[in-house]
Short mmCIF file of C-alpha atoms in Angstrom, two decimals:
data_model
loop_
_atom_site.label_atom_id
_atom_site.label_comp_id
_atom_site.label_asym_id
_atom_site.label_seq_id
_atom_site.Cartn_x
_atom_site.Cartn_y
_atom_site.Cartn_z
CA MET A 1177 44.25 27.56 33.00
CA SER A 1178 46.83 27.07 35.59
CA LEU A 1179 50.65 26.97 34.77
CA GLU A 1180 50.84 23.31 36.09
CA ASP A 1181 47.81 22.25 33.80
CA ALA A 1182 49.51 23.89 30.68
CA ALA A 1183 52.93 22.19 31.46
CA VAL A 1184 50.81 18.87 31.33
CA VAL A 1185 49.29 19.61 27.92
CA ALA A 1186 52.77 20.61 26.46
CA ALA A 1187 54.85 17.89 28.15
CA GLY A 1188 54.85 15.75 24.86
CA PRO A 1189 53.69 12.47 23.98
CA THR A 1190 56.50 10.49 25.49
CA ARG A 1191 55.96 11.98 28.99
CA LEU A 1192 52.20 12.02 28.59
CA ALA A 1193 52.21 8.17 27.86
CA GLU A 1194 54.38 7.55 31.02
CA LEU A 1195 51.91 9.73 32.92
CA LEU A 1196 48.93 7.68 31.37
CA ARG A 1197 50.46 4.12 32.11
CA SER A 1198 51.73 5.08 35.77
CA GLY A 1199 48.00 6.31 36.76
CA GLU A 1200 48.95 9.67 37.56
CA LEU A 1201 46.85 11.07 34.47
CA THR A 1202 43.62 9.85 32.80
CA SER A 1203 43.01 10.30 29.05
CA ARG A 1204 39.89 11.73 30.24
CA ARG A 1205 41.63 14.21 32.35
CA LEU A 1206 44.39 15.00 29.71
CA THR A 1207 41.54 15.56 27.02
CA GLU A 1208 39.87 17.89 29.08
CA LEU A 1209 42.90 20.02 29.60
CA THR A 1210 44.10 19.77 25.90
CA LEU A 1211 40.31 21.03 24.95
CA ALA A 1212 40.70 23.71 27.59
CA ALA A 1213 44.27 24.85 26.21
CA ILE A 1214 42.94 24.90 22.89
CA ALA A 1215 39.91 27.23 23.75
CA ALA A 1216 42.41 29.67 25.55
CA LYS A 1217 45.37 29.62 22.84
CA ASP A 1218 43.36 29.28 19.43
CA PRO A 1219 41.94 32.96 19.51
CA ALA A 1220 44.97 34.70 19.25
CA ILE A 1221 46.52 32.18 16.76
CA ASN A 1222 43.36 30.97 14.73
CA ALA A 1223 44.94 27.47 13.96
CA MET A 1224 41.76 25.26 14.41
CA VAL A 1225 39.40 24.40 11.68
CA SER A 1226 36.90 21.99 13.74
CA VAL A 1227 37.07 21.01 17.38
CA PHE A 1228 35.27 17.64 18.22
CA ALA A 1229 34.84 18.17 21.88
CA ASP A 1230 32.37 15.20 22.64
CA GLU A 1231 33.89 12.96 20.19
CA ALA A 1232 37.17 13.37 21.78
CA LEU A 1233 35.85 12.76 25.50
CA ALA A 1234 34.07 9.56 24.26
CA ALA A 1235 37.28 8.68 22.69
CA ALA A 1236 39.27 9.30 25.71
CA ASP A 1237 36.72 7.48 28.01
CA GLU A 1238 37.47 4.50 25.54
CA ALA A 1239 41.31 4.67 25.95
CA ASP A 1240 41.08 4.68 29.73
CA ARG A 1241 38.83 1.59 29.33
CA ARG A 1242 41.31 -0.12 27.16
CA ARG A 1243 44.25 0.90 29.58
CA ALA A 1244 42.61 -0.66 32.51
CA ALA A 1245 42.24 -4.24 30.44
CA GLY A 1246 45.72 -3.94 29.69
CA GLU A 1247 44.93 -3.26 25.85
CA SER A 1248 46.85 0.05 25.38
CA GLY A 1249 49.51 1.05 22.93
CA PRO A 1250 52.42 3.77 23.22
CA LEU A 1251 50.10 6.38 22.20
CA SER A 1252 46.74 5.43 23.53
CA GLY A 1253 45.06 8.22 24.98
CA ILE A 1254 47.06 11.06 23.65
CA PRO A 1255 45.25 13.81 22.02
CA VAL A 1256 46.24 14.73 18.54
CA VAL A 1257 45.17 17.42 16.12
CA VAL A 1258 44.79 16.34 12.27
CA LYS A 1259 45.87 18.60 9.65
CA ASP A 1260 42.58 19.33 7.51
CA ASP A 1261 44.13 17.42 4.64
CA LEU A 1262 43.31 13.91 5.92
CA ASP A 1263 39.94 12.39 5.49
CA ILE A 1264 37.94 11.88 8.90
CA ARG A 1265 34.67 9.96 8.25
CA GLY A 1266 31.46 12.30 8.74
CA THR A 1267 33.38 15.58 8.38
CA VAL A 1268 34.45 17.86 5.12
CA THR A 1269 38.22 17.38 4.72
CA GLY A 1270 38.48 21.23 3.74
CA LEU A 1271 42.05 21.21 2.27
CA GLY A 1272 41.86 24.90 3.30
CA SER A 1273 39.44 25.68 0.65
CA ARG A 1274 35.98 26.89 0.31
CA ALA A 1275 35.82 24.65 -2.89
CA GLN A 1276 35.65 21.27 -0.62
CA THR A 1277 32.17 20.73 0.50
CA SER A 1278 31.68 16.79 0.50
CA VAL A 1279 31.91 14.70 3.56
CA ALA A 1280 34.43 12.17 3.79
CA ALA A 1281 32.62 8.61 3.91
CA SER A 1282 35.70 7.03 5.63
CA ASP A 1283 38.82 7.77 7.54
CA SER A 1284 42.05 8.10 5.61
CA ASP A 1285 44.59 5.24 6.60
CA LEU A 1286 46.60 7.30 8.82
CA VAL A 1287 43.55 8.56 10.70
CA ALA A 1288 42.22 5.03 11.08
CA ALA A 1289 45.64 3.90 12.24
CA MET A 1290 45.72 6.61 14.90
CA ARG A 1291 42.20 5.73 16.01
CA ALA A 1292 43.29 1.85 16.25
CA ALA A 1293 46.03 3.18 18.41
CA GLY A 1294 43.84 4.76 20.67
CA MET A 1295 44.78 8.31 20.09
CA VAL A 1296 42.33 10.96 20.86
CA ILE A 1297 41.50 13.23 17.69
CA VAL A 1298 40.53 16.54 19.24
CA GLY A 1299 40.04 18.45 15.84
CA THR A 1300 41.50 19.62 12.53
CA SER A 1301 43.98 22.39 11.82
CA THR A 1302 44.33 25.02 9.43
CA LEU A 1303 46.49 24.88 6.19
CA PRO A 1304 46.79 27.27 3.10
CA GLU A 1305 44.68 26.32 0.24
CA LEU A 1306 45.39 22.83 -1.21
CA ALA A 1307 48.62 22.99 1.00
CA ILE A 1308 50.27 24.91 -1.45
CA THR A 1309 52.09 27.92 0.04
CA GLY A 1310 54.86 28.54 2.83
CA PHE A 1311 52.39 30.30 4.87
CA THR A 1312 48.83 29.65 6.49
CA GLU A 1313 46.43 32.28 5.14
CA SER A 1314 43.15 31.41 3.14
CA GLU A 1315 40.09 32.75 2.05
CA ARG A 1316 38.41 30.06 4.28
CA SER A 1317 40.09 30.39 7.51
CA GLY A 1318 41.90 33.54 7.33
CA ILE A 1319 45.34 34.02 8.84
CA THR A 1320 46.99 31.78 11.06
CA ARG A 1321 49.72 33.22 13.32
CA ASN A 1322 53.03 32.41 14.99
CA PRO A 1323 52.65 32.04 18.65
CA HIS A 1324 56.36 33.19 19.31
CA HIS A 1325 55.26 36.55 17.48
CA LEU A 1326 51.72 37.03 16.32
CA GLY A 1327 52.70 39.35 13.40
CA HIS A 1328 54.68 36.65 11.75
CA THR A 1329 53.57 33.50 9.76
CA PRO A 1330 53.87 30.14 11.46
CA GLY A 1331 54.75 28.54 8.14
CA GLY A 1332 53.15 26.44 5.77
CA SER A 1333 51.55 24.47 4.77
CA SER A 1334 51.29 22.53 8.17
CA GLY A 1335 51.10 25.83 9.66
CA GLY A 1336 47.90 25.36 11.91
CA SER A 1337 49.43 22.15 13.35
CA ALA A 1338 52.71 23.80 14.06
CA ALA A 1339 51.23 27.04 15.58
CA LEU A 1340 49.06 24.76 18.02
CA VAL A 1341 52.00 22.46 19.13
CA ALA A 1342 54.43 25.72 19.77
CA ALA A 1343 51.34 27.36 21.73
CA GLY A 1344 51.44 24.49 24.20
CA ALA A 1345 47.66 23.83 22.96
CA VAL A 1346 48.15 20.17 22.14
CA SER A 1347 51.34 17.88 22.39
CA ILE A 1348 51.36 16.53 18.74
CA ALA A 1349 49.78 17.17 15.50
CA THR A 1350 49.83 15.51 12.03
CA ALA A 1351 51.68 17.35 9.11
CA SER A 1352 52.38 16.59 5.55
CA ASP A 1353 55.41 17.82 3.67
CA GLY A 1354 55.36 18.09 -0.09
CA ALA A 1355 57.94 20.69 -0.80
CA GLY A 1356 58.83 21.68 2.99
CA SER A 1357 55.41 21.79 4.66
CA ILE A 1358 56.79 19.87 7.63
CA ARG A 1359 60.15 21.28 7.97
CA ILE A 1360 59.26 25.05 7.37
CA PRO A 1361 56.51 25.46 9.83
CA ALA A 1362 58.86 23.45 12.47
CA ALA A 1363 61.52 25.92 11.56
CA CYS A 1364 59.08 28.99 11.96
CA CYS A 1365 57.71 27.76 15.28
CA GLY A 1366 60.67 26.11 17.18
CA LEU A 1367 59.75 22.57 16.41
CA VAL A 1368 61.14 19.29 15.37
CA GLY A 1369 59.84 18.62 11.90
CA PHE A 1370 60.91 15.23 10.51
CA LYS A 1371 59.91 14.45 6.94
CA PRO A 1372 60.72 10.42 6.54
CA THR A 1373 61.94 8.65 3.60
CA GLN A 1374 59.29 8.42 0.59
CA GLY A 1375 56.72 5.62 0.82
CA THR A 1376 57.23 4.82 4.98
CA MET A 1377 54.07 6.46 6.23
CA PRO A 1378 50.47 5.93 5.30
CA SER A 1379 48.47 8.37 3.51
CA SER A 1380 51.15 9.86 1.63
CA GLY A 1381 51.93 10.04 -2.04
CA GLY A 1382 50.25 13.24 -3.14
CA TRP A 1383 51.73 15.81 -5.54
CA HIS A 1384 53.03 12.87 -7.69
CA GLY A 1385 54.80 11.36 -4.93
CA LEU A 1386 56.38 14.46 -3.50
CA SER A 1387 54.09 14.50 -0.14
CA THR A 1388 54.68 12.66 2.57
CA GLN A 1389 52.63 12.57 6.32
CA GLY A 1390 54.52 12.99 9.77
CA GLY A 1391 54.05 14.72 12.86
CA LEU A 1392 55.03 18.09 14.59
CA ALA A 1393 56.46 17.95 18.18
CA ALA A 1394 58.72 20.06 20.45
CA ARG A 1395 61.18 17.09 20.92
CA VAL A 1396 62.99 14.53 18.86
CA VAL A 1397 61.91 11.43 20.89
CA ASP A 1398 58.40 12.44 20.43
CA SER A 1399 58.54 13.00 16.71
CA ALA A 1400 60.32 9.43 16.49
CA LEU A 1401 57.46 8.02 18.76
CA PHE A 1402 54.60 9.23 16.35
CA LEU A 1403 56.75 7.99 13.04
CA ASP A 1404 57.59 4.59 14.93
CA THR A 1405 54.03 3.94 15.78
CA PHE A 1406 52.45 4.57 12.55
CA GLY A 1407 55.35 4.17 9.88
CA ILE A 1408 57.32 1.36 8.48
CA PHE A 1409 61.02 1.81 9.26
CA GLY A 1410 63.95 -1.05 9.30
CA SER A 1411 64.71 -0.33 13.19
CA SER A 1412 63.37 1.64 15.96
CA LEU A 1413 63.63 5.30 15.67
CA VAL A 1414 62.80 5.75 19.37
CA GLU A 1415 65.65 3.95 20.20
CA ALA A 1416 67.77 5.78 17.68
CA ALA A 1417 66.70 9.21 19.03
CA THR A 1418 68.14 8.35 22.32
CA HIS A 1419 71.65 7.02 21.21
CA ASP A 1420 74.41 8.95 19.52
CA PRO A 1421 75.17 7.68 16.05
CA ALA A 1422 78.55 6.49 15.17
CA PRO A 1423 80.96 9.10 13.64
CA LEU A 1424 79.40 10.64 10.31
CA ARG A 1425 80.58 12.32 7.51
CA ILE A 1426 78.54 15.28 7.60
CA GLY A 1427 78.77 18.02 4.47
CA VAL A 1428 77.61 21.61 5.19
CA SER A 1429 76.10 23.45 2.40
CA PHE A 1430 74.59 26.81 1.72
CA SER A 1431 73.88 26.25 -2.03
CA ALA A 1432 70.21 27.00 -2.90
CA ALA A 1433 67.85 25.63 -5.40
CA ALA A 1434 66.05 28.45 -6.80
CA ALA A 1435 64.66 29.13 -10.31
CA THR A 1436 65.33 32.71 -10.01
CA LYS A 1437 67.97 34.51 -7.65
CA PRO A 1438 67.62 32.99 -4.17
CA ALA A 1439 66.93 35.57 -1.35
CA PRO A 1440 70.22 36.55 0.61
CA LEU A 1441 70.92 34.28 3.85
CA ASP A 1442 70.13 36.00 6.90
CA PRO A 1443 73.44 36.06 8.68
CA ARG A 1444 71.56 34.89 11.53
CA VAL A 1445 70.69 31.80 9.83
CA ARG A 1446 74.26 31.27 8.69
CA GLU A 1447 75.26 31.68 12.23
CA GLN A 1448 73.23 28.59 13.48
CA VAL A 1449 74.15 26.37 10.66
CA GLU A 1450 77.55 27.09 11.59
CA HIS A 1451 77.22 26.60 15.18
CA ALA A 1452 75.40 23.26 14.70
CA ALA A 1453 78.39 22.25 12.35
CA ALA A 1454 80.78 23.20 15.29
CA LEU A 1455 78.81 21.26 17.90
CA LEU A 1456 78.75 18.05 15.55
CA GLY A 1457 82.45 18.45 14.85
CA GLY A 1458 83.10 18.71 18.44
CA ALA A 1459 80.94 15.41 19.06
CA GLY A 1460 83.58 13.63 16.64
CA HIS A 1461 81.69 13.74 13.18
CA ARG A 1462 83.78 14.68 10.24
CA VAL A 1463 82.28 18.05 9.15
CA ARG A 1464 83.22 19.82 6.01
CA ALA A 1465 81.94 22.23 3.45
CA VAL A 1466 80.28 20.76 0.28
CA ASP A 1467 78.27 22.45 -2.76
CA VAL A 1468 75.02 20.55 -3.41
CA PRO A 1469 74.26 20.46 -7.43
CA TYR A 1470 70.61 21.14 -8.01
CA PRO A 1471 70.18 22.31 -11.93
CA ILE A 1472 68.39 19.22 -13.39
CA ALA A 1473 66.91 18.25 -10.08
CA SER A 1474 65.01 21.68 -9.99
CA LYS A 1475 63.68 21.41 -13.49
CA ALA A 1476 62.38 18.05 -12.74
CA LEU A 1477 60.71 18.95 -9.12
CA THR A 1478 58.91 21.82 -11.07
CA VAL A 1479 57.00 19.29 -13.32
CA ARG A 1480 56.17 17.25 -10.08
CA TYR A 1481 55.11 20.37 -7.94
CA LEU A 1482 53.00 22.23 -10.26
CA GLY A 1483 51.78 19.22 -12.06
CA GLY A 1484 50.66 18.07 -8.84
CA ILE A 1485 48.87 21.18 -7.99
CA ALA A 1486 46.97 21.24 -10.94
CA GLN A 1487 45.85 17.76 -10.44
CA ALA A 1488 44.51 18.60 -6.92
CA ALA A 1489 42.88 21.67 -7.96
CA GLY A 1490 40.96 19.69 -10.88
CA ARG A 1491 39.60 17.09 -8.10
CA VAL A 1492 38.11 19.61 -5.64
CA ASP A 1493 34.31 19.63 -5.46
CA ASP A 1494 33.92 23.00 -7.13
CA PRO A 1495 37.11 24.34 -8.76
CA ALA A 1496 35.16 27.75 -9.38
CA LEU A 1497 35.27 28.47 -5.78
CA LEU A 1498 39.15 28.14 -5.64
CA GLU A 1499 41.18 31.32 -4.80
CA ALA A 1500 42.37 33.49 -7.86
CA ARG A 1501 46.08 32.67 -6.80
CA THR A 1502 45.63 28.77 -6.70
CA ARG A 1503 43.53 28.96 -9.92
CA GLN A 1504 46.56 30.98 -11.46
CA ILE A 1505 49.23 28.37 -9.99
CA ALA A 1506 47.26 25.39 -11.03
CA ARG A 1507 47.29 26.87 -14.93
CA LEU A 1508 51.05 26.65 -14.51
CA GLY A 1509 51.15 22.99 -14.18
CA ARG A 1510 48.41 21.98 -16.58
CA PRO A 1511 51.03 21.35 -19.36
CA PHE A 1512 52.76 18.62 -17.50
CA GLY A 1513 51.10 15.52 -18.54
CA PRO A 1514 52.01 11.71 -17.73
CA ARG A 1515 55.01 11.62 -19.76
CA ALA A 1516 56.77 14.58 -18.26
CA VAL A 1517 55.52 13.28 -14.69
CA ALA A 1518 57.27 9.98 -15.28
CA TRP A 1519 60.32 11.75 -16.57
CA ALA A 1520 60.58 13.82 -13.52
CA VAL A 1521 59.89 11.11 -10.95
CA ARG A 1522 62.85 8.78 -12.77
CA GLN A 1523 65.06 12.21 -12.45
CA GLY A 1524 64.24 12.54 -8.48
CA ARG A 1525 64.75 8.91 -7.78
CA ALA A 1526 68.39 9.04 -9.50
CA TRP A 1527 69.39 12.23 -8.21
CA GLY A 1528 68.38 11.18 -4.39
CA ASP A 1529 69.92 7.92 -4.85
CA SER A 1530 73.34 9.55 -5.83
CA VAL A 1531 74.07 12.98 -4.19
CA HIS A 1532 75.32 11.99 -1.06
CA ASP A 1533 77.60 9.56 -2.70
CA ALA A 1534 78.59 11.86 -5.26
CA LEU A 1535 79.65 14.59 -2.19
CA ASP A 1536 81.04 11.78 0.06
CA VAL A 1537 78.87 12.35 2.90
CA ASP A 1538 76.45 10.60 5.41
CA VAL A 1539 74.65 13.60 6.15
CA LEU A 1540 74.14 16.85 4.97
CA LEU A 1541 73.45 20.05 7.09
CA THR A 1542 71.99 23.23 5.51
CA PRO A 1543 69.36 26.22 6.17
CA VAL A 1544 65.95 25.49 6.33
CA MET A 1545 64.77 28.84 5.11
CA SER A 1546 66.50 32.07 4.17
CA GLY A 1547 65.51 33.75 7.27
CA PRO A 1548 63.16 33.54 10.38
CA ALA A 1549 59.39 33.56 9.78
CA ILE A 1550 57.94 36.38 7.55
CA PRO A 1551 55.45 38.54 8.54
CA VAL A 1552 51.82 37.62 7.81
CA GLU A 1553 50.44 38.87 4.72
CA HIS A 1554 53.82 39.18 3.37
CA TRP A 1555 53.03 38.25 -0.20
CA LYS A 1556 49.08 39.31 0.08
CA GLY A 1557 47.81 40.33 -3.23
CA ARG A 1558 50.84 38.65 -5.31
CA GLY A 1559 49.55 36.63 -8.31
CA GLY A 1560 50.22 32.70 -8.83
CA LEU A 1561 53.53 32.88 -10.87
CA SER A 1562 54.72 35.93 -8.55
CA THR A 1563 54.08 33.85 -5.20
CA VAL A 1564 55.80 30.70 -6.54
CA LEU A 1565 58.69 32.43 -7.39
CA ALA A 1566 58.71 34.45 -4.24
CA MET A 1567 58.55 31.23 -2.10
CA ASN A 1568 61.17 29.49 -4.20
CA ALA A 1569 63.56 32.40 -3.37
CA PHE A 1570 62.82 32.23 0.09
CA TYR A 1571 62.39 28.57 0.80
CA PRO A 1572 65.11 27.01 -1.67
CA TYR A 1573 66.34 24.61 1.01
CA THR A 1574 63.68 22.22 1.28
CA ALA A 1575 61.54 21.03 -1.98
CA GLN A 1576 64.50 19.22 -3.39
CA TRP A 1577 64.42 16.67 -0.97
CA ASN A 1578 60.96 15.71 -1.20
CA HIS A 1579 61.97 15.08 -4.86
CA ALA A 1580 64.91 12.86 -3.80
CA GLY A 1581 62.28 10.84 -1.61
CA VAL A 1582 65.02 11.09 1.13
CA PRO A 1583 64.53 11.88 5.08
CA ALA A 1584 65.16 15.41 6.33
CA VAL A 1585 64.56 16.88 9.59
CA SER A 1586 64.27 20.60 10.71
CA MET A 1587 65.71 21.18 14.02
CA PRO A 1588 65.19 24.33 16.44
CA MET A 1589 68.49 26.11 16.79
CA GLY A 1590 68.46 29.52 18.62
CA SER A 1591 66.31 32.63 17.90
CA THR A 1592 66.33 36.00 16.92
CA ASP A 1593 66.25 39.03 19.45
CA GLU A 1594 62.58 39.49 18.81
CA GLY A 1595 62.01 35.71 19.71
CA LEU A 1596 61.57 34.25 16.34
CA PRO A 1597 63.02 30.55 16.26
CA LEU A 1598 65.81 29.76 14.03
CA ALA A 1599 66.60 26.50 12.51
CA VAL A 1600 69.04 24.02 10.76
CA GLN A 1601 68.09 20.97 8.62
CA LEU A 1602 69.85 17.71 8.23
CA ILE A 1603 69.56 15.33 5.41
CA ALA A 1604 70.50 11.73 4.97
CA ARG A 1605 70.14 8.99 2.38
CA ARG A 1606 66.98 7.18 1.41
CA GLY A 1607 66.12 4.68 4.04
CA ASP A 1608 68.43 6.49 6.74
CA ASP A 1609 65.92 7.49 8.71
CA ALA A 1610 67.17 5.75 11.94
CA ARG A 1611 70.45 7.29 11.60
CA LEU A 1612 69.03 10.45 10.90
CA MET A 1613 66.85 10.44 13.91
CA ALA A 1614 69.78 9.64 15.99
CA LEU A 1615 71.74 12.47 14.93
CA ALA A 1616 68.87 14.97 15.48
CA GLY A 1617 68.58 13.52 19.05
CA GLN A 1618 72.59 13.95 19.63
CA LEU A 1619 72.18 17.71 18.23
CA GLU A 1620 69.22 18.49 20.45
CA ARG A 1621 71.36 17.09 23.38
CA LEU A 1622 74.39 18.85 22.37
CA GLU A 1623 72.26 22.17 22.25
CA VAL A 1624 70.54 21.68 25.53
CA SER A 1625 73.93 21.13 27.24
CA ARG A 1626 75.40 24.22 25.77
CA ASP A 1627 72.15 26.46 26.83
CA GLN A 1628 72.51 24.86 30.31
CA VAL A 1629 76.44 25.91 30.40
CA SER A 1630 75.72 29.22 29.13
#
């Protein structure tokens, strides 16, 4: 594959849509290039579960026909990889597990919407079993690797999607986030990972409402385009992404929500959070330090997270084939019945509706993870409880915002000397997706400008 062809595949859906509209590119050609890129890149990263070459080319031809007839939409003809947690009719929804064997009779709502929009589904991406862990390793698919450094994880649970986009094998991929599973892979792989407000995207709501669907892309505007096309928001996220917001009150917090002692924050991560704060302060926002209060929120979150895993484990085709660690984690959640879950959901909603006002901020700025991506097999051999506690210590900055139901975005911000990406997180109030997208776009432009000057 030539460098020119590789650049086309990785151009991002916004640019690709322009090329398709202008006639400089056909969906057929773009899909052929994407399939070639996947064939070239995936052997090293192991991020694909299935490739639908014939079906994808047929869908591309149909997208070209519809465009010629004047029927195409903003993402028509754009190839997309689907995380293997969404039903695609005629295929097994694997959920990263050998316990799943039945074929889906129909498409999930998001997949159906992508088909209707003319997107070209080229295949499915890996995830850890039942989307539980912050690293993408499973008995079903093996180890998925970070294209920036093959000895490290691309994160989880949307690690396959993140690895493919970061490798330039596809320009957009679906992702879901129940405790950080969009933002953690984005941070590991140097991508934009936007978790929208709870209830705005189709096929969301798993783990007792913690999980939401979204996408992974390299640029803010591309993330906005995907969400705008399939979600329900009060205003255009694409328009927001291209305009600076009015001055905001931004609280910078390094406090962590860990069940035990959180992992020490890597100084390189702290430096990037402080750097982002300086950029935003220089742009006219009022930036100050705050301390986010977590105690009750963290306890209620545990009920939803572990209870949701127990529920998901009970719904697979053959629970006996689940990995030992998954069965152990599921057992931790079985005591949490409907009353406990209902209490936890109420707690999350109340905390999410009050935390920004209590801190007198519009947006929070925090780390995404305690450090850069961990090595692969870092927690290999650990039991269920040990794994949950280790992840909670290393990833203590993301799951509480699923519990709150508010929008949050991981933004790439620098890298280590070894080339591993670093990132920061921005969190807004419920329903403030457009304002958060505007701030993310501004931060992206500020960082690009700084890099160009340096």
